[in-house]
XYZ file of C-alpha atoms in Angstrom:
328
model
C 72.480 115.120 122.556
C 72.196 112.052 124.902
C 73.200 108.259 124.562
C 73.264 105.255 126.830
C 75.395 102.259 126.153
C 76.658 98.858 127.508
C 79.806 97.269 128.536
C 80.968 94.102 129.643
C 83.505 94.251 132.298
C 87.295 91.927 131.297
C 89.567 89.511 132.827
C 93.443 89.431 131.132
C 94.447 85.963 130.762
C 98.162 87.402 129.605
C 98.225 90.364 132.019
C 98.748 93.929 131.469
C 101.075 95.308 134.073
C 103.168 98.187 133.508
C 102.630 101.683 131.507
C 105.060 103.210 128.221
C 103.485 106.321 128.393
C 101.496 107.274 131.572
C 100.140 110.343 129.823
C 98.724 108.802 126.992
C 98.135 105.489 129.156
C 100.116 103.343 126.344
C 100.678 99.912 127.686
C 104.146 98.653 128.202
C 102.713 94.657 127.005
C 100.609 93.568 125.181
C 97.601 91.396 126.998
C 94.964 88.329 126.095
C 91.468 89.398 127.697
C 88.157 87.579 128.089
C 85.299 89.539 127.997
C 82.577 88.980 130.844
C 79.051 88.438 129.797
C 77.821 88.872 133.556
C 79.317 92.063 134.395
C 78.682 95.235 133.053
C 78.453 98.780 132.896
C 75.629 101.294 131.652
C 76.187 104.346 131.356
C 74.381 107.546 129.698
C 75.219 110.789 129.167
C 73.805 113.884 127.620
C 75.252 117.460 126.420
C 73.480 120.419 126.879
C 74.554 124.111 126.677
C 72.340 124.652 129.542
C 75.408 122.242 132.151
C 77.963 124.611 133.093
C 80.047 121.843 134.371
C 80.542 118.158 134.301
C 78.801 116.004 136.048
C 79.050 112.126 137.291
C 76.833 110.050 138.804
C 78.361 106.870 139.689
C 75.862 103.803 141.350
C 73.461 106.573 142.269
C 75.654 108.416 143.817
C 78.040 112.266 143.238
C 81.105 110.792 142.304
C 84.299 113.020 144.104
C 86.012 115.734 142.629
C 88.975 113.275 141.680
C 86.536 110.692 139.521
C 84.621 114.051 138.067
C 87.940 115.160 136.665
C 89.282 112.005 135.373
C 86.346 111.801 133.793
C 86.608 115.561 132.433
C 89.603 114.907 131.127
C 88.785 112.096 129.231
C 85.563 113.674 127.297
C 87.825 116.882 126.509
C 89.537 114.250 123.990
C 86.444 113.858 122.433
C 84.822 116.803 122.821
C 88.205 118.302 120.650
C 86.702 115.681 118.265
C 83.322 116.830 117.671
C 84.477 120.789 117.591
C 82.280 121.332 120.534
C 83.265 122.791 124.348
C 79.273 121.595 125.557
C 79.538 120.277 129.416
C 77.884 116.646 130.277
C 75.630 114.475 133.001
C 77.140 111.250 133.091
C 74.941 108.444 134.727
C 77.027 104.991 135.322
C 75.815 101.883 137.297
C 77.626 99.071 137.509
C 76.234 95.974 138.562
C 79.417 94.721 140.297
C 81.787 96.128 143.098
C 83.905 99.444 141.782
C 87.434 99.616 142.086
C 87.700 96.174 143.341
C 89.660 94.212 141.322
C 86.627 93.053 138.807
C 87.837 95.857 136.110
C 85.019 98.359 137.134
C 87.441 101.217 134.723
C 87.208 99.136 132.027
C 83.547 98.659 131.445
C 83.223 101.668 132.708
C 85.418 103.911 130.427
C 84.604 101.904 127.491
C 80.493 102.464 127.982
C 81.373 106.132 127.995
C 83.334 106.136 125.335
C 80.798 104.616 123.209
C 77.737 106.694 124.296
C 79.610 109.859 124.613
C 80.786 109.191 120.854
C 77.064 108.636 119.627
C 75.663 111.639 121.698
C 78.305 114.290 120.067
C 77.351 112.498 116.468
C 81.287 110.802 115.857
C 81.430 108.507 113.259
C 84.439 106.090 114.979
C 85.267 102.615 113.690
C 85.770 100.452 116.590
C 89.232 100.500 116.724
C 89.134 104.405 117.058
C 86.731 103.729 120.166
C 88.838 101.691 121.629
C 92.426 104.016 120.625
C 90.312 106.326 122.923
C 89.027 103.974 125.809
C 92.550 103.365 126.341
C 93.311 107.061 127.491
C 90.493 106.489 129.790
C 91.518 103.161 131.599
C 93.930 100.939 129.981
C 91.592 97.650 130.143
C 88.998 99.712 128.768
C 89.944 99.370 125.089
C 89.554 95.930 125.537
C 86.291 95.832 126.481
C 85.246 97.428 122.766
C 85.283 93.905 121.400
C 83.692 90.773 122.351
C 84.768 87.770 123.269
C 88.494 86.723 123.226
C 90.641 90.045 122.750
C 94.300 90.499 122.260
C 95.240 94.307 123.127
C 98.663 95.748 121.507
C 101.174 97.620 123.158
C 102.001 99.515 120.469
C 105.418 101.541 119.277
C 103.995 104.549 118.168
C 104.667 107.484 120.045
C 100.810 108.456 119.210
C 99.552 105.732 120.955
C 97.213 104.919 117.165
C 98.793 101.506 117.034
C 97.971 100.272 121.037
C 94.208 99.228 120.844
C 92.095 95.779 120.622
C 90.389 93.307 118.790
C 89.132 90.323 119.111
C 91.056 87.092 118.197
C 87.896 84.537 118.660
C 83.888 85.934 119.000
C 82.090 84.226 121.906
C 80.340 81.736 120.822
C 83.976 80.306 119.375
C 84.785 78.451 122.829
C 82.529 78.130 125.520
C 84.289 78.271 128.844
C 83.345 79.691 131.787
C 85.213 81.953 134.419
C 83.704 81.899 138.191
C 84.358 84.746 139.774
C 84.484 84.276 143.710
C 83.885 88.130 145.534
C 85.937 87.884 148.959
C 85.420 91.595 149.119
C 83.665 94.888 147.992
C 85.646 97.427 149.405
C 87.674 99.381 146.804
C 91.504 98.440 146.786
C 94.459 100.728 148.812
C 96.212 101.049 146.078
C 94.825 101.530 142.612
C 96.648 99.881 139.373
C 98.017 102.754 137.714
C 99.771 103.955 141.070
C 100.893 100.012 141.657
C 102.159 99.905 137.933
C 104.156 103.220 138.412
C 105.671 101.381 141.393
C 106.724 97.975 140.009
C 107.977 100.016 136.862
C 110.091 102.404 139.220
C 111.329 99.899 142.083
C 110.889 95.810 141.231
C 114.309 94.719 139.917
C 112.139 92.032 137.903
C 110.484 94.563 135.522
C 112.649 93.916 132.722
C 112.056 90.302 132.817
C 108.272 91.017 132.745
C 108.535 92.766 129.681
C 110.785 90.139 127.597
C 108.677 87.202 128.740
C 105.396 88.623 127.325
C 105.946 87.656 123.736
C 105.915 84.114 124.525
C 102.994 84.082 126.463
C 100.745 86.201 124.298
C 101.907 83.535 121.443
C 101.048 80.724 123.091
C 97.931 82.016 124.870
C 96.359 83.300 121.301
C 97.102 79.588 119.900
C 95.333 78.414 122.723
C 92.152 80.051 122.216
C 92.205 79.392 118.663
C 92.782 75.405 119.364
C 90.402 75.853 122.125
C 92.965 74.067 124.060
C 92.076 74.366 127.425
C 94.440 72.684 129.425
C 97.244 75.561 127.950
C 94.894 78.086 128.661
C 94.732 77.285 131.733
C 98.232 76.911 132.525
C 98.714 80.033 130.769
C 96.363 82.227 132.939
C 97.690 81.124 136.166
C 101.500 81.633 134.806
C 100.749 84.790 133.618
C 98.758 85.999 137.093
C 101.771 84.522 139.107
C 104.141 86.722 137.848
C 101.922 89.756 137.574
C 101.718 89.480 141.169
C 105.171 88.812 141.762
C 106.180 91.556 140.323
C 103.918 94.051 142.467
C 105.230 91.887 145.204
C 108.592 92.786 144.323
C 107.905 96.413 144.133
C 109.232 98.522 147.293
C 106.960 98.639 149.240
C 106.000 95.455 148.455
C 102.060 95.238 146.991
C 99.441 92.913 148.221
C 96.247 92.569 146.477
C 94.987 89.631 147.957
C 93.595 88.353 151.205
C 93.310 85.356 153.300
C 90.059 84.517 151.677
C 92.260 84.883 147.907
C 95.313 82.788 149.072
C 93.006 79.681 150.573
C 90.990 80.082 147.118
C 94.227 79.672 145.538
C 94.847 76.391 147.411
C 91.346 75.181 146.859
C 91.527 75.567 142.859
C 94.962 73.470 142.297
C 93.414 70.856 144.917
C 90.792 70.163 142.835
C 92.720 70.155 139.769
C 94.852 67.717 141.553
C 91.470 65.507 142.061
C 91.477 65.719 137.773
C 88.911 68.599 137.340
C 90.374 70.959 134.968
C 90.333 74.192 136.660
C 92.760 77.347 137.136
C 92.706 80.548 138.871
C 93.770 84.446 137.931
C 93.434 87.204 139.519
C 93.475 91.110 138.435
C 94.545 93.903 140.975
C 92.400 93.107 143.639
C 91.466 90.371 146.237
C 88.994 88.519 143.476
C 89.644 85.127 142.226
C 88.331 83.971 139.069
C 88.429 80.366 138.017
C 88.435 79.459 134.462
C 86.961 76.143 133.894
C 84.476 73.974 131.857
C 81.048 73.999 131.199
C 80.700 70.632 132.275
C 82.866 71.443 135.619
C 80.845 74.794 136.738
C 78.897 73.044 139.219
C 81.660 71.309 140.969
C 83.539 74.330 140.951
C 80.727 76.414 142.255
C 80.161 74.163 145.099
C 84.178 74.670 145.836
C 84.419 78.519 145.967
C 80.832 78.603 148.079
C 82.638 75.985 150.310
C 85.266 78.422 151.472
C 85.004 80.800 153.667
C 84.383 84.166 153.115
C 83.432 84.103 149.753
C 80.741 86.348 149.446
C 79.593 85.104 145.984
C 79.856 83.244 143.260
C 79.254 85.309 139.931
C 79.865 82.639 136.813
C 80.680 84.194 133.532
C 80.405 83.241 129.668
C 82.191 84.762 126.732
C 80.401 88.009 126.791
C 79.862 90.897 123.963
C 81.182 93.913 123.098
C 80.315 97.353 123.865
C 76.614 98.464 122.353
C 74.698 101.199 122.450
C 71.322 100.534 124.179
C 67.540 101.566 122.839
C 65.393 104.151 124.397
C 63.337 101.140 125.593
C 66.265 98.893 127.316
């Protein structure tokens, strides 16, 4: 009983910030995604009755007793699925920095949803897998689809109505999103604890939650009038007040660095020069510029400019989660 399967890490253009239900990890927005086709996760996994416990393997290495468990947890749901109590070796490699701001969790837990599903023999439609990615890493369900994705929050008490599809395939628009590493090392404080936080202490919460509406409306008519210029605007909005609000939170959150903030400068500079070009930025000290094919050189040239930017990883519309051959 063994699978291996793909992933494509996601960037939310409408941000996800803030959790209804920690337990089932039910979003308290909705969020606008674009899937990655340059980042990804692999993962396999096999059950045997011969494992007497669970085992993880993440980038070569024993993962700690904290990422074992989370990931436990997790195939328990599915295990109750498949009417089976048979422990697991999980292999994952990810070709980008974990728990850096590059959503490493979502890739991640949606790669093992999909090949644990296929090794235990579920028959899931992909809005199932990605109902269950969700209880894994929030982000995760929307890296089950390709392309442009719109994830619901939900009212259900269940959680069956928060999961995500796609609004647009990829080869609808073809934009690109630069991705500019400042860092590797994994962030202080992870998003679920941060969300807790903001939800618990930032006095602008509230006003998070009634301004989503808006912007998911206007974002997913953006996409679908490949209107770039609104996009753009959008995704920057959207990232401002994300961070504002962990900002706002006491103690106050910072997920960038001095290498994030001159980036920041450096991207509405050369908008100001008339190249079309915006930032966002997840939980983490990565920027990601959304921009043009016909501008990906110019910005290139800018984020290698600055430094202490590591890299410069450019990005396409990518797919959605498959499972891989024996041969790949």
């Amino acid at each position: 009983m063994r699978s291996k399967a793909r992933a494509h890490s996601n960037i939310a253009l409408i941000k996800y910030w803030g959790k209804r239900d920690e337990r089932l990890n039910l979003p308290a927005v909705g969020s606008i995604s674009l899937t990655l086709s340059a980042l990804w996760t692999e993962t396999e996994i096999e059950f045997s009755p011969q494992f007497q416990t669970d085992q993880l393997i993440l980038n070569d290495k024993t993962a700690s007793p904290e990422e074992t468990g989370r990931t436990s947890r997790f195939l328990d749901l599915l295990r109750e699925l498949a009417g089976t109590n048979l422990k697991a070796i999980i292999k994952s490699e990810n070709n980008f920095p974990t728990a850096a701001g590059l959503a490493s969790s979502a890739s991640g837990f949606a790669a093992l949803t999909l090949a644990a599903a296929r090794a235990l023999h579920l028959s899931l439609s992909r809005k199932e897998l990605s109902v269950l990615a969700r209880q894994g890493s929030g982000s995760a369900a929307r890296s089950i689809p390709g392309g442009f994705v719109e994830m619901y929050a939900g009212q259900s008490a269940d959680g069956s109505d928060a999961f995500a599809e796609p609004i647009a395939p990829p080869a609808h628009w073809d934009i690109r999103l630069l991705i500019g590493i400042t860092s590797g090392a994994a962030k202080k404080i992870g998003s679920t604890a941060g969300m807790n936080l903001s939800k618990t202490t930032s006095p602008y919460y509230q006003a998070w939650i009634d301004a989503q509406h808006a912007d998911l409306t206007a974002m997913r008519q953006a996409i679908l009038d490949r209107d770039f210029e609104r996009l753009g605007e959008l995704s920057e909005y959207s990232c401002l007040k994300m961070h504002a609000l962990a900002l706002s939170s006491n103690p106050g959150i910072l997920y960038w660095n001095g290498v994030t903030v001159e980036a920041m400068h450096a991207v509405r500079d050369l908008r100001r020069g008339g190249t079309p070009a915006y930032f966002t930025i997840d939980a983490g000290p990565q920027i990601k510029v959304l921009c043009l094919p016909e501008d990906e050189n110019e910005v290139r040239e800018m984020l290698e400019s600055i430094p202490g930017i590591r890299e410069v990883v450019s990005n396409k519309p990518g797919p959605g989660a498959r499972i891989l051959e024996a041969d790949e």
